[in-house]
Amino acid sequence: VRPGVRVLDVGAGTGIVSLTAAHLGARATALDHDAFSRAVILRAAELADVHVEVRDYDVAGDDPLPAADLTVFADVLYEPELARAAARRTAEALAAGSRVLVTDPGRFARAEYQRVLRDAGVDVAFDDVVVRVPGEAQPSRVGVWLAG
């Protein structure tokens, strides 16, 4: 991530991905269907003095993804329907020429995400990395996959 790169944070939640990308100079867009999440991201961007475009977006809906150089799905594979929608959006982003980064701490629906993409001809292989979260006693394992 560097200045000018278009980063798309799908299912942004707290916006940590889009806020970090904006801090690094990227053109960051946070997508989330939850109004509270969008408000939190906007306020955090204001406090950090960075610009993040925030959009109301349903990953399971019909609207196409905005164009991006890097599309990120961070910790969104926690239920099968959402995992299937994320897989469909992953395929869409790859077809549009975006790189895709997926991080997952071993949520329930990771296997469903992988199955849907495998059925579409996309091989998904997560690499586990150890992450130390401030304030937590034990490190966590997070699966990371980068494609495109």
PDB file of C-alpha atoms in Angstrom:
ATOM      1  CA  VAL A   1       0.000   0.000   0.000  1.00  0.00           C
ATOM      2  CA  ARG A   2       1.419   3.338  -1.048  1.00  0.00           C
ATOM      3  CA  PRO A   3       0.201   6.794  -2.034  1.00  0.00           C
ATOM      4  CA  GLY A   4      -2.390   6.754  -4.798  1.00  0.00           C
ATOM      5  CA  VAL A   5      -3.220   3.040  -4.653  1.00  0.00           C
ATOM      6  CA  ARG A   6      -6.983   2.402  -4.536  1.00  0.00           C
ATOM      7  CA  VAL A   7      -7.770   0.207  -1.519  1.00  0.00           C
ATOM      8  CA  LEU A   8     -11.244  -1.225  -1.001  1.00  0.00           C
ATOM      9  CA  ASP A   9     -12.147  -2.421   2.514  1.00  0.00           C
ATOM     10  CA  VAL A  10     -15.162  -4.742   2.069  1.00  0.00           C
ATOM     11  CA  GLY A  11     -17.220  -5.314   5.205  1.00  0.00           C
ATOM     12  CA  ALA A  12     -15.103  -2.634   6.848  1.00  0.00           C
ATOM     13  CA  GLY A  13     -16.479  -2.919  10.389  1.00  0.00           C
ATOM     14  CA  THR A  14     -14.249  -0.646  12.480  1.00  0.00           C
ATOM     15  CA  GLY A  15     -12.424   0.541   9.375  1.00  0.00           C
ATOM     16  CA  ILE A  16      -8.962  -0.413  10.584  1.00  0.00           C
ATOM     17  CA  VAL A  17      -7.951  -1.522   7.082  1.00  0.00           C
ATOM     18  CA  SER A  18      -9.204   1.579   5.267  1.00  0.00           C
ATOM     19  CA  LEU A  19      -7.930   3.935   7.987  1.00  0.00           C
ATOM     20  CA  THR A  20      -4.465   2.358   7.846  1.00  0.00           C
ATOM     21  CA  ALA A  21      -4.442   2.489   4.055  1.00  0.00           C
ATOM     22  CA  ALA A  22      -5.440   6.169   4.119  1.00  0.00           C
ATOM     23  CA  HIS A  23      -2.702   6.879   6.662  1.00  0.00           C
ATOM     24  CA  LEU A  24      -0.235   5.347   4.184  1.00  0.00           C
ATOM     25  CA  GLY A  25      -1.509   7.662   1.443  1.00  0.00           C
ATOM     26  CA  ALA A  26      -3.817   5.265  -0.378  1.00  0.00           C
ATOM     27  CA  ARG A  27      -7.193   6.259  -1.762  1.00  0.00           C
ATOM     28  CA  ALA A  28      -9.227   4.222   0.704  1.00  0.00           C
ATOM     29  CA  THR A  29     -12.875   3.265   0.434  1.00  0.00           C
ATOM     30  CA  ALA A  30     -14.697   1.523   3.279  1.00  0.00           C
ATOM     31  CA  LEU A  31     -17.805  -0.479   2.405  1.00  0.00           C
ATOM     32  CA  ASP A  32     -20.254  -1.609   5.080  1.00  0.00           C
ATOM     33  CA  HIS A  33     -24.018  -2.055   5.377  1.00  0.00           C
ATOM     34  CA  ASP A  34     -24.048  -1.023   9.049  1.00  0.00           C
ATOM     35  CA  ALA A  35     -24.751   2.675   9.678  1.00  0.00           C
ATOM     36  CA  PHE A  36     -23.003   2.638  13.059  1.00  0.00           C
ATOM     37  CA  SER A  37     -19.825   1.184  11.521  1.00  0.00           C
ATOM     38  CA  ARG A  38     -19.846   3.809   8.799  1.00  0.00           C
ATOM     39  CA  ALA A  39     -20.237   6.588  11.387  1.00  0.00           C
ATOM     40  CA  VAL A  40     -17.362   5.184  13.459  1.00  0.00           C
ATOM     41  CA  ILE A  41     -15.091   5.083  10.418  1.00  0.00           C
ATOM     42  CA  LEU A  42     -15.937   8.640   9.415  1.00  0.00           C
ATOM     43  CA  ARG A  43     -15.268   9.903  12.958  1.00  0.00           C
ATOM     44  CA  ALA A  44     -12.004   7.961  13.227  1.00  0.00           C
ATOM     45  CA  ALA A  45     -10.850   9.362   9.873  1.00  0.00           C
ATOM     46  CA  GLU A  46     -11.677  12.857  11.062  1.00  0.00           C
ATOM     47  CA  LEU A  47      -9.731  12.355  14.293  1.00  0.00           C
ATOM     48  CA  ALA A  48      -6.772  10.885  12.398  1.00  0.00           C
ATOM     49  CA  ASP A  49      -6.907  13.671   9.810  1.00  0.00           C
ATOM     50  CA  VAL A  50      -7.106  11.237   6.882  1.00  0.00           C
ATOM     51  CA  HIS A  51      -9.673  10.864   4.127  1.00  0.00           C
ATOM     52  CA  VAL A  52     -11.659   7.635   3.796  1.00  0.00           C
ATOM     53  CA  GLU A  53     -14.583   7.404   1.422  1.00  0.00           C
ATOM     54  CA  VAL A  54     -17.312   5.532   3.272  1.00  0.00           C
ATOM     55  CA  ARG A  55     -20.181   3.873   1.419  1.00  0.00           C
ATOM     56  CA  ASP A  56     -23.317   1.997   2.382  1.00  0.00           C
ATOM     57  CA  TYR A  57     -22.822  -1.370   0.699  1.00  0.00           C
ATOM     58  CA  ASP A  58     -24.373  -4.823   0.937  1.00  0.00           C
ATOM     59  CA  VAL A  59     -21.797  -7.438  -0.033  1.00  0.00           C
ATOM     60  CA  ALA A  60     -24.647  -9.853  -0.805  1.00  0.00           C
ATOM     61  CA  GLY A  61     -26.440  -7.291  -2.980  1.00  0.00           C
ATOM     62  CA  ASP A  62     -26.309  -6.674  -6.712  1.00  0.00           C
ATOM     63  CA  ASP A  63     -24.289  -3.431  -6.896  1.00  0.00           C
ATOM     64  CA  PRO A  64     -20.847  -4.003  -8.435  1.00  0.00           C
ATOM     65  CA  LEU A  65     -17.737  -3.424  -6.374  1.00  0.00           C
ATOM     66  CA  PRO A  66     -16.033  -0.075  -6.905  1.00  0.00           C
ATOM     67  CA  ALA A  67     -12.777  -0.281  -8.869  1.00  0.00           C
ATOM     68  CA  ALA A  68      -9.693  -0.942  -6.737  1.00  0.00           C
ATOM     69  CA  ASP A  69      -6.066  -1.946  -6.994  1.00  0.00           C
ATOM     70  CA  LEU A  70      -6.334  -3.919  -3.743  1.00  0.00           C
ATOM     71  CA  THR A  71      -9.564  -5.355  -2.335  1.00  0.00           C
ATOM     72  CA  VAL A  72      -9.443  -6.482   1.296  1.00  0.00           C
ATOM     73  CA  PHE A  73     -11.759  -8.844   3.160  1.00  0.00           C
ATOM     74  CA  ALA A  74     -10.659  -8.807   6.819  1.00  0.00           C
ATOM     75  CA  ASP A  75     -12.403 -11.151   9.256  1.00  0.00           C
ATOM     76  CA  VAL A  76     -15.664 -11.509   7.340  1.00  0.00           C
ATOM     77  CA  LEU A  77     -15.954 -15.305   7.025  1.00  0.00           C
ATOM     78  CA  TYR A  78     -17.985 -15.891  10.164  1.00  0.00           C
ATOM     79  CA  GLU A  79     -21.173 -17.287   8.627  1.00  0.00           C
ATOM     80  CA  PRO A  80     -21.871 -19.298   5.443  1.00  0.00           C
ATOM     81  CA  GLU A  81     -24.091 -16.799   3.604  1.00  0.00           C
ATOM     82  CA  LEU A  82     -21.566 -14.008   4.107  1.00  0.00           C
ATOM     83  CA  ALA A  83     -18.713 -16.318   3.100  1.00  0.00           C
ATOM     84  CA  ARG A  84     -20.502 -17.174  -0.160  1.00  0.00           C
ATOM     85  CA  ALA A  85     -21.101 -13.472  -0.863  1.00  0.00           C
ATOM     86  CA  ALA A  86     -17.454 -12.671  -0.074  1.00  0.00           C
ATOM     87  CA  ALA A  87     -16.335 -15.453  -2.423  1.00  0.00           C
ATOM     88  CA  ARG A  88     -18.506 -14.060  -5.205  1.00  0.00           C
ATOM     89  CA  ARG A  89     -17.060 -10.573  -4.594  1.00  0.00           C
ATOM     90  CA  THR A  90     -13.532 -12.001  -4.514  1.00  0.00           C
ATOM     91  CA  ALA A  91     -14.062 -13.531  -7.957  1.00  0.00           C
ATOM     92  CA  GLU A  92     -15.530 -10.221  -9.156  1.00  0.00           C
ATOM     93  CA  ALA A  93     -12.534  -8.236  -7.879  1.00  0.00           C
ATOM     94  CA  LEU A  94     -10.024 -10.645  -9.410  1.00  0.00           C
ATOM     95  CA  ALA A  95     -11.839 -10.540 -12.757  1.00  0.00           C
ATOM     96  CA  ALA A  96     -11.640  -6.735 -12.651  1.00  0.00           C
ATOM     97  CA  GLY A  97      -7.858  -6.871 -12.166  1.00  0.00           C
ATOM     98  CA  SER A  98      -7.711  -6.140  -8.446  1.00  0.00           C
ATOM     99  CA  ARG A  99      -5.399  -7.963  -6.088  1.00  0.00           C
ATOM    100  CA  VAL A 100      -7.333  -9.502  -3.208  1.00  0.00           C
ATOM    101  CA  LEU A 101      -6.175  -9.884   0.376  1.00  0.00           C
ATOM    102  CA  VAL A 102      -8.215 -12.016   2.757  1.00  0.00           C
ATOM    103  CA  THR A 103      -7.473 -12.392   6.449  1.00  0.00           C
ATOM    104  CA  ASP A 104      -9.348 -14.825   8.651  1.00  0.00           C
ATOM    105  CA  PRO A 105      -8.712 -15.943  12.235  1.00  0.00           C
ATOM    106  CA  GLY A 106     -10.236 -19.359  11.556  1.00  0.00           C
ATOM    107  CA  ARG A 107     -13.899 -18.415  11.454  1.00  0.00           C
ATOM    108  CA  PHE A 108     -16.569 -21.061  10.972  1.00  0.00           C
ATOM    109  CA  ALA A 109     -17.284 -20.336   7.291  1.00  0.00           C
ATOM    110  CA  ARG A 110     -13.728 -20.240   5.895  1.00  0.00           C
ATOM    111  CA  ALA A 111     -14.229 -23.699   4.353  1.00  0.00           C
ATOM    112  CA  GLU A 112     -17.406 -22.504   2.591  1.00  0.00           C
ATOM    113  CA  TYR A 113     -15.536 -19.483   1.173  1.00  0.00           C
ATOM    114  CA  GLN A 114     -12.800 -21.775  -0.136  1.00  0.00           C
ATOM    115  CA  ARG A 115     -15.327 -24.255  -1.575  1.00  0.00           C
ATOM    116  CA  VAL A 116     -17.223 -21.594  -3.526  1.00  0.00           C
ATOM    117  CA  LEU A 117     -14.028 -20.189  -5.015  1.00  0.00           C
ATOM    118  CA  ARG A 118     -12.604 -23.642  -5.746  1.00  0.00           C
ATOM    119  CA  ASP A 119     -15.848 -24.447  -7.614  1.00  0.00           C
ATOM    120  CA  ALA A 120     -15.237 -21.251  -9.624  1.00  0.00           C
ATOM    121  CA  GLY A 121     -11.699 -22.387 -10.499  1.00  0.00           C
ATOM    122  CA  VAL A 122      -9.857 -20.233  -7.951  1.00  0.00           C
ATOM    123  CA  ASP A 123      -7.437 -22.028  -5.623  1.00  0.00           C
ATOM    124  CA  VAL A 124      -7.478 -20.507  -2.138  1.00  0.00           C
ATOM    125  CA  ALA A 125      -4.637 -21.414   0.212  1.00  0.00           C
ATOM    126  CA  PHE A 126      -4.428 -19.540   3.486  1.00  0.00           C
ATOM    127  CA  ASP A 127      -1.051 -19.213   5.181  1.00  0.00           C
ATOM    128  CA  ASP A 128      -1.214 -18.979   8.951  1.00  0.00           C
ATOM    129  CA  VAL A 129       0.708 -16.180  10.623  1.00  0.00           C
ATOM    130  CA  VAL A 130       1.069 -15.533  14.339  1.00  0.00           C
ATOM    131  CA  VAL A 131      -0.258 -12.166  15.489  1.00  0.00           C
ATOM    132  CA  ARG A 132       0.201 -10.563  18.893  1.00  0.00           C
ATOM    133  CA  VAL A 133      -2.831  -8.458  19.722  1.00  0.00           C
ATOM    134  CA  PRO A 134      -2.101  -5.756  22.315  1.00  0.00           C
ATOM    135  CA  GLY A 135      -3.785  -6.567  25.605  1.00  0.00           C
ATOM    136  CA  GLU A 136      -4.239 -10.268  24.878  1.00  0.00           C
ATOM    137  CA  ALA A 137      -2.194 -12.812  26.819  1.00  0.00           C
ATOM    138  CA  GLN A 138      -1.740 -15.305  23.996  1.00  0.00           C
ATOM    139  CA  PRO A 139      -0.798 -14.738  20.355  1.00  0.00           C
ATOM    140  CA  SER A 140      -3.402 -15.593  17.729  1.00  0.00           C
ATOM    141  CA  ARG A 141      -3.122 -17.440  14.435  1.00  0.00           C
ATOM    142  CA  VAL A 142      -4.600 -15.635  11.445  1.00  0.00           C
ATOM    143  CA  GLY A 143      -4.979 -17.099   7.975  1.00  0.00           C
ATOM    144  CA  VAL A 144      -3.818 -14.813   5.169  1.00  0.00           C
ATOM    145  CA  TRP A 145      -4.393 -15.255   1.436  1.00  0.00           C
ATOM    146  CA  LEU A 146      -3.234 -12.862  -1.300  1.00  0.00           C
ATOM    147  CA  ALA A 147      -4.307 -13.370  -4.906  1.00  0.00           C
ATOM    148  CA  GLY A 148      -3.947 -11.501  -8.151  1.00  0.00           C
TER     149      GLY A 148
END
